Tab-separated table of C-alpha atoms in Angstrom:
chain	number	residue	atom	x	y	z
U	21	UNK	CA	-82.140	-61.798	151.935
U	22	UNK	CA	-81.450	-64.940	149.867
U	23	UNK	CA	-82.969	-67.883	151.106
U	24	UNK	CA	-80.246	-70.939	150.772
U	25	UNK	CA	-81.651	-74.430	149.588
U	26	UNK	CA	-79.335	-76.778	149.585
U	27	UNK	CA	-81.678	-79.357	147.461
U	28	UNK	CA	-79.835	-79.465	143.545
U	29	UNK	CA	-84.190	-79.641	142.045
U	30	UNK	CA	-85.777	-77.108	143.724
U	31	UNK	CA	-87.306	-74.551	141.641
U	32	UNK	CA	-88.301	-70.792	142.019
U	33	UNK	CA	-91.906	-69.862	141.451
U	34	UNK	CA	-90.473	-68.841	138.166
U	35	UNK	CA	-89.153	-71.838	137.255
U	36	UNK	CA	-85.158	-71.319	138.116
U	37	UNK	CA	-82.868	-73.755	139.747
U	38	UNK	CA	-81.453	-71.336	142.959
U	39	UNK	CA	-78.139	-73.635	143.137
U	40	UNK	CA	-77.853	-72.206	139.461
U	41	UNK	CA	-78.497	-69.109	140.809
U	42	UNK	CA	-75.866	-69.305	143.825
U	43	UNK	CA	-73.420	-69.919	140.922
U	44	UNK	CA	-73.501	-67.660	138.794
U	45	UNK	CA	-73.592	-64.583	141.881
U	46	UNK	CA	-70.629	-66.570	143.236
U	47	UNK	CA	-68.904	-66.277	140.154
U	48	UNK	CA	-70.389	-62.450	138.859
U	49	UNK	CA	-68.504	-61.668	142.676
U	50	UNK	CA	-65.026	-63.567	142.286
U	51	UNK	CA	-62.026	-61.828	140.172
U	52	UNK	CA	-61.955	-60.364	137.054
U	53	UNK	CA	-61.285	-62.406	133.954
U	54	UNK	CA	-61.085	-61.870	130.014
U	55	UNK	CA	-60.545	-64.766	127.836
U	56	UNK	CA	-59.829	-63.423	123.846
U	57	UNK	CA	-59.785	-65.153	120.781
U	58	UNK	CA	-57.284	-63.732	117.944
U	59	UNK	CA	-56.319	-65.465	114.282
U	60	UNK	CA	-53.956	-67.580	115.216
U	61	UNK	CA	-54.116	-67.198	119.576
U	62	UNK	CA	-56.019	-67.310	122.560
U	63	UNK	CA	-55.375	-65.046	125.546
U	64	UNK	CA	-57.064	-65.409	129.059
U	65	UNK	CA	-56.153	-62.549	131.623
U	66	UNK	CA	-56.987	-62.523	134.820
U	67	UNK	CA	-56.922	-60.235	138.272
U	68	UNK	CA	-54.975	-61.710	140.874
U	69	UNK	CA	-55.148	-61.129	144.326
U	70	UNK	CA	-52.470	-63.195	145.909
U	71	UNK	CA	-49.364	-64.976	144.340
U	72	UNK	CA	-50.922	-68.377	144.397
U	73	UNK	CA	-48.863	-71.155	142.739
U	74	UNK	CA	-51.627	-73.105	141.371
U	75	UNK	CA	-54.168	-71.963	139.040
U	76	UNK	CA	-57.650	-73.502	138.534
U	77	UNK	CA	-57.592	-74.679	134.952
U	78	UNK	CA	-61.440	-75.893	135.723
U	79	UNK	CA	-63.033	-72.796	134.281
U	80	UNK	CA	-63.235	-74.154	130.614
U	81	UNK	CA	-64.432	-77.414	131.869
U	82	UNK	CA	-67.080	-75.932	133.818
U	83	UNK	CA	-68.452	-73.993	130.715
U	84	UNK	CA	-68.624	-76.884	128.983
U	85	UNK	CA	-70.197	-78.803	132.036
U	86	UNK	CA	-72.913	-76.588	131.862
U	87	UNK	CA	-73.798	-76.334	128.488
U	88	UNK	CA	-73.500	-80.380	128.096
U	89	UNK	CA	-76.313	-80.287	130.781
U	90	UNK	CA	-78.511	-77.434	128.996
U	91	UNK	CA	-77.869	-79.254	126.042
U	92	UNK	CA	-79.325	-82.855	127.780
U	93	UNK	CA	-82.253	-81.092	129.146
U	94	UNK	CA	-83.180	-79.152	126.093
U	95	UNK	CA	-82.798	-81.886	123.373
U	96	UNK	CA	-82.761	-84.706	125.347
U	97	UNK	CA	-80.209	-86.360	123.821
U	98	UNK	CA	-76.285	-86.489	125.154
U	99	UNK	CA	-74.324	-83.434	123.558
U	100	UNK	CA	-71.851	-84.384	120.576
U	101	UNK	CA	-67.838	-83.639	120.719
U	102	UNK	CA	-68.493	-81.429	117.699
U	103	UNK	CA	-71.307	-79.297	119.205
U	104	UNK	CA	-69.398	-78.855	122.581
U	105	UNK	CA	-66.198	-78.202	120.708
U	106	UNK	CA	-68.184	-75.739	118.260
U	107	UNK	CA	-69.618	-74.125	120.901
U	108	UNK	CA	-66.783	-73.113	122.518
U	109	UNK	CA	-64.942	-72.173	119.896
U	110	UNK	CA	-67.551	-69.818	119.387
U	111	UNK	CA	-66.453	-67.674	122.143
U	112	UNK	CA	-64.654	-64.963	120.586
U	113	UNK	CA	-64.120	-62.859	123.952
U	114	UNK	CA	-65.713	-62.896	127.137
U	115	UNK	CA	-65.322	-61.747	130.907
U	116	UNK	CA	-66.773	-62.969	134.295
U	117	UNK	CA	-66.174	-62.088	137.706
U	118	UNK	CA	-66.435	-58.451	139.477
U	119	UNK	CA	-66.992	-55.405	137.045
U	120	UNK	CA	-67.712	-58.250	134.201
U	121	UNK	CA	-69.997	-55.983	132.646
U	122	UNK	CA	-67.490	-53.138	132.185
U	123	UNK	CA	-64.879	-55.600	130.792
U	124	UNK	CA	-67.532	-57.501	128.083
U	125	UNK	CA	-69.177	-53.875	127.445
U	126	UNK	CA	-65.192	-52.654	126.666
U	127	UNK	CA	-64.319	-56.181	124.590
U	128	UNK	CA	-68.048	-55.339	122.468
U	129	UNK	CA	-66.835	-51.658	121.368
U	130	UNK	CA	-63.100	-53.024	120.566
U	131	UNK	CA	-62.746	-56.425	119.369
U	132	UNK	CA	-61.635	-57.267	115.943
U	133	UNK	CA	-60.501	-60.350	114.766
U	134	UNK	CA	-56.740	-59.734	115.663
U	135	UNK	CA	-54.107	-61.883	115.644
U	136	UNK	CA	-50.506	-62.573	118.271
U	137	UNK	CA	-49.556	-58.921	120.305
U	138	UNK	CA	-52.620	-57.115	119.105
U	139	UNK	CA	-54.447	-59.613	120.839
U	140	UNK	CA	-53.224	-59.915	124.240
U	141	UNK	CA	-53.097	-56.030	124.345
U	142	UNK	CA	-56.714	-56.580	124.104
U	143	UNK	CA	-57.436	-58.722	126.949
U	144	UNK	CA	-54.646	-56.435	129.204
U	145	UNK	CA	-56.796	-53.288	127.858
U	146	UNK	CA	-59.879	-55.186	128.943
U	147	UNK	CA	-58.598	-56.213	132.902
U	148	UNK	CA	-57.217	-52.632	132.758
U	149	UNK	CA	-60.394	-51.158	132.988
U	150	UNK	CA	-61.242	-52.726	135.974
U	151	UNK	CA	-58.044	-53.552	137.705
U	152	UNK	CA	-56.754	-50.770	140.185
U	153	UNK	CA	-53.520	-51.160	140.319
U	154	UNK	CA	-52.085	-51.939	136.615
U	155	UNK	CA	-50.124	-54.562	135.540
U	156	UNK	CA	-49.363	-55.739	139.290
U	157	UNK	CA	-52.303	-57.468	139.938
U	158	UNK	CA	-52.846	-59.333	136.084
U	159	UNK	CA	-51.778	-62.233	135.121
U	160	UNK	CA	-52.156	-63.692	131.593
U	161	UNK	CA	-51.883	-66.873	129.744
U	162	UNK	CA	-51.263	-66.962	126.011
U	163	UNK	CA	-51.879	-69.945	123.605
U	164	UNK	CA	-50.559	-70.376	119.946
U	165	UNK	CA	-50.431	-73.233	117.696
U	166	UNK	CA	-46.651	-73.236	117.565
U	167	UNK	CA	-45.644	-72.530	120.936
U	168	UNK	CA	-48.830	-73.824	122.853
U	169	UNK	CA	-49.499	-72.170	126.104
U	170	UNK	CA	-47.224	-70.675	128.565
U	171	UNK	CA	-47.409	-68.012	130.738
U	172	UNK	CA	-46.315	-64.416	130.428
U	173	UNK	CA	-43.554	-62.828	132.825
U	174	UNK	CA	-44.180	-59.594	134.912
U	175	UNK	CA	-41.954	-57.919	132.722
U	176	UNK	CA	-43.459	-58.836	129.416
U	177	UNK	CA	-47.110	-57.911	131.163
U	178	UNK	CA	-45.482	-54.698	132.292
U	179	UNK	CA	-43.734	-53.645	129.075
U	180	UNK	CA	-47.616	-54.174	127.249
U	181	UNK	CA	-49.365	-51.715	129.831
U	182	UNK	CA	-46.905	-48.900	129.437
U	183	UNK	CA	-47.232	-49.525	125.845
U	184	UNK	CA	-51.080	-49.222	126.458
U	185	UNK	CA	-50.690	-45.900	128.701
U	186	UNK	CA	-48.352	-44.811	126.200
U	187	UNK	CA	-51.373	-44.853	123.906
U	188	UNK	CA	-53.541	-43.586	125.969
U	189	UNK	CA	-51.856	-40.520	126.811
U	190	UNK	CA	-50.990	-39.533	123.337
U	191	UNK	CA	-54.554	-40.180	122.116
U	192	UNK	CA	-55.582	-37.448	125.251
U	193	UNK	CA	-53.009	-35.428	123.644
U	194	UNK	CA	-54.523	-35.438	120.329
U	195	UNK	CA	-57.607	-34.756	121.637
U	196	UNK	CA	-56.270	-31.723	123.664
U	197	UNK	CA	-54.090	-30.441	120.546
U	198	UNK	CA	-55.569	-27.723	118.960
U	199	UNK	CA	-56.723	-28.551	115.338
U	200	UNK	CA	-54.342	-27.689	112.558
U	201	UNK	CA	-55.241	-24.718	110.656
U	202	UNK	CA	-54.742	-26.171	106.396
């Protein structure tokens, strides 16, 4: 059983910060996310588990947060706008939240640098492998240059995962199909 410190300085034998620690389990247990980087777009999918109204547009902020303060406390000197901003920029994909693992080890075997549909199929492939219930329970953001960011409908989200299923099930069917005699 974890032992709760509410102190923000108090180390581990080992030398970790357990607030730290209480983050990141808090966040390795909350919903699924992907966030994917394409040519010319950025996609973030996540699960949802209720319809709420309001999204937390923190996450990005928090990232940065924390690698400001890493930054401070390994150099010692206040982070840059160009090292924050090249630094996460960086990202090319990444998940967090429940079965993170399975979506990261998923994005590792698949990405390639992609750019607008291809993209956001991507991320939906990635919350798919985790997500119970299909295109339901996902919601996704998309960012472009031109059209900045806006959300995408149910409809759109569900047209992309029967596109993906379509794919799926005729790649099973290849792989059932008997090989061709030449």
């Amino acid at each position: 059983m974890a032992r709760y410190d509410r102190a923000i300085t108090v180390f581990s034998p080992d030398g970790h910060l357990f607030q730290v620690e209480y983050a990141l389990e808090a966040v390795r247990k909350g919903n699924a996310a992907v966030g994917v980087r394409g040519t010319d777009i950025v996609v973030l999918g996540v699960e949802k588990k209720s319809a709420a109204k309001l999204q937390d547009s923190r996450s990005v902020k928090k990232i940065a947060r924390i690698e400001c303060q890493s930054y401070r406390l390994t150099v010692e000197d206040p982070v840059t706008v160009e090292y924050i901003t090249r630094y996460i920029a960086a990202w090319k994909a990444n998940a967090t939240g429940r079965n993170s693992n399975s979506m990261r080890e998923f994005l590792e075997k698949n990405y390639k640098e992609t750019s607008g549909q291809e993209t956001v199929k991507l991320a939906i492939r990635a919350l798919l492998e985790v997500v119970e219930s299909g295109g339901k329970n996902i919601e996704v953001a998309v960012m472009t240059k031109d059209q900045g960011l806006r959300q995408l409908e149910e409809a759109e989200i569900d047209a992309i995962v029967a596109e993906i299923e379509a794919e799926k099930a005729a790649a099973e069917a290849a792989k059932k199909a008997p090989p061709k005699d030449s």
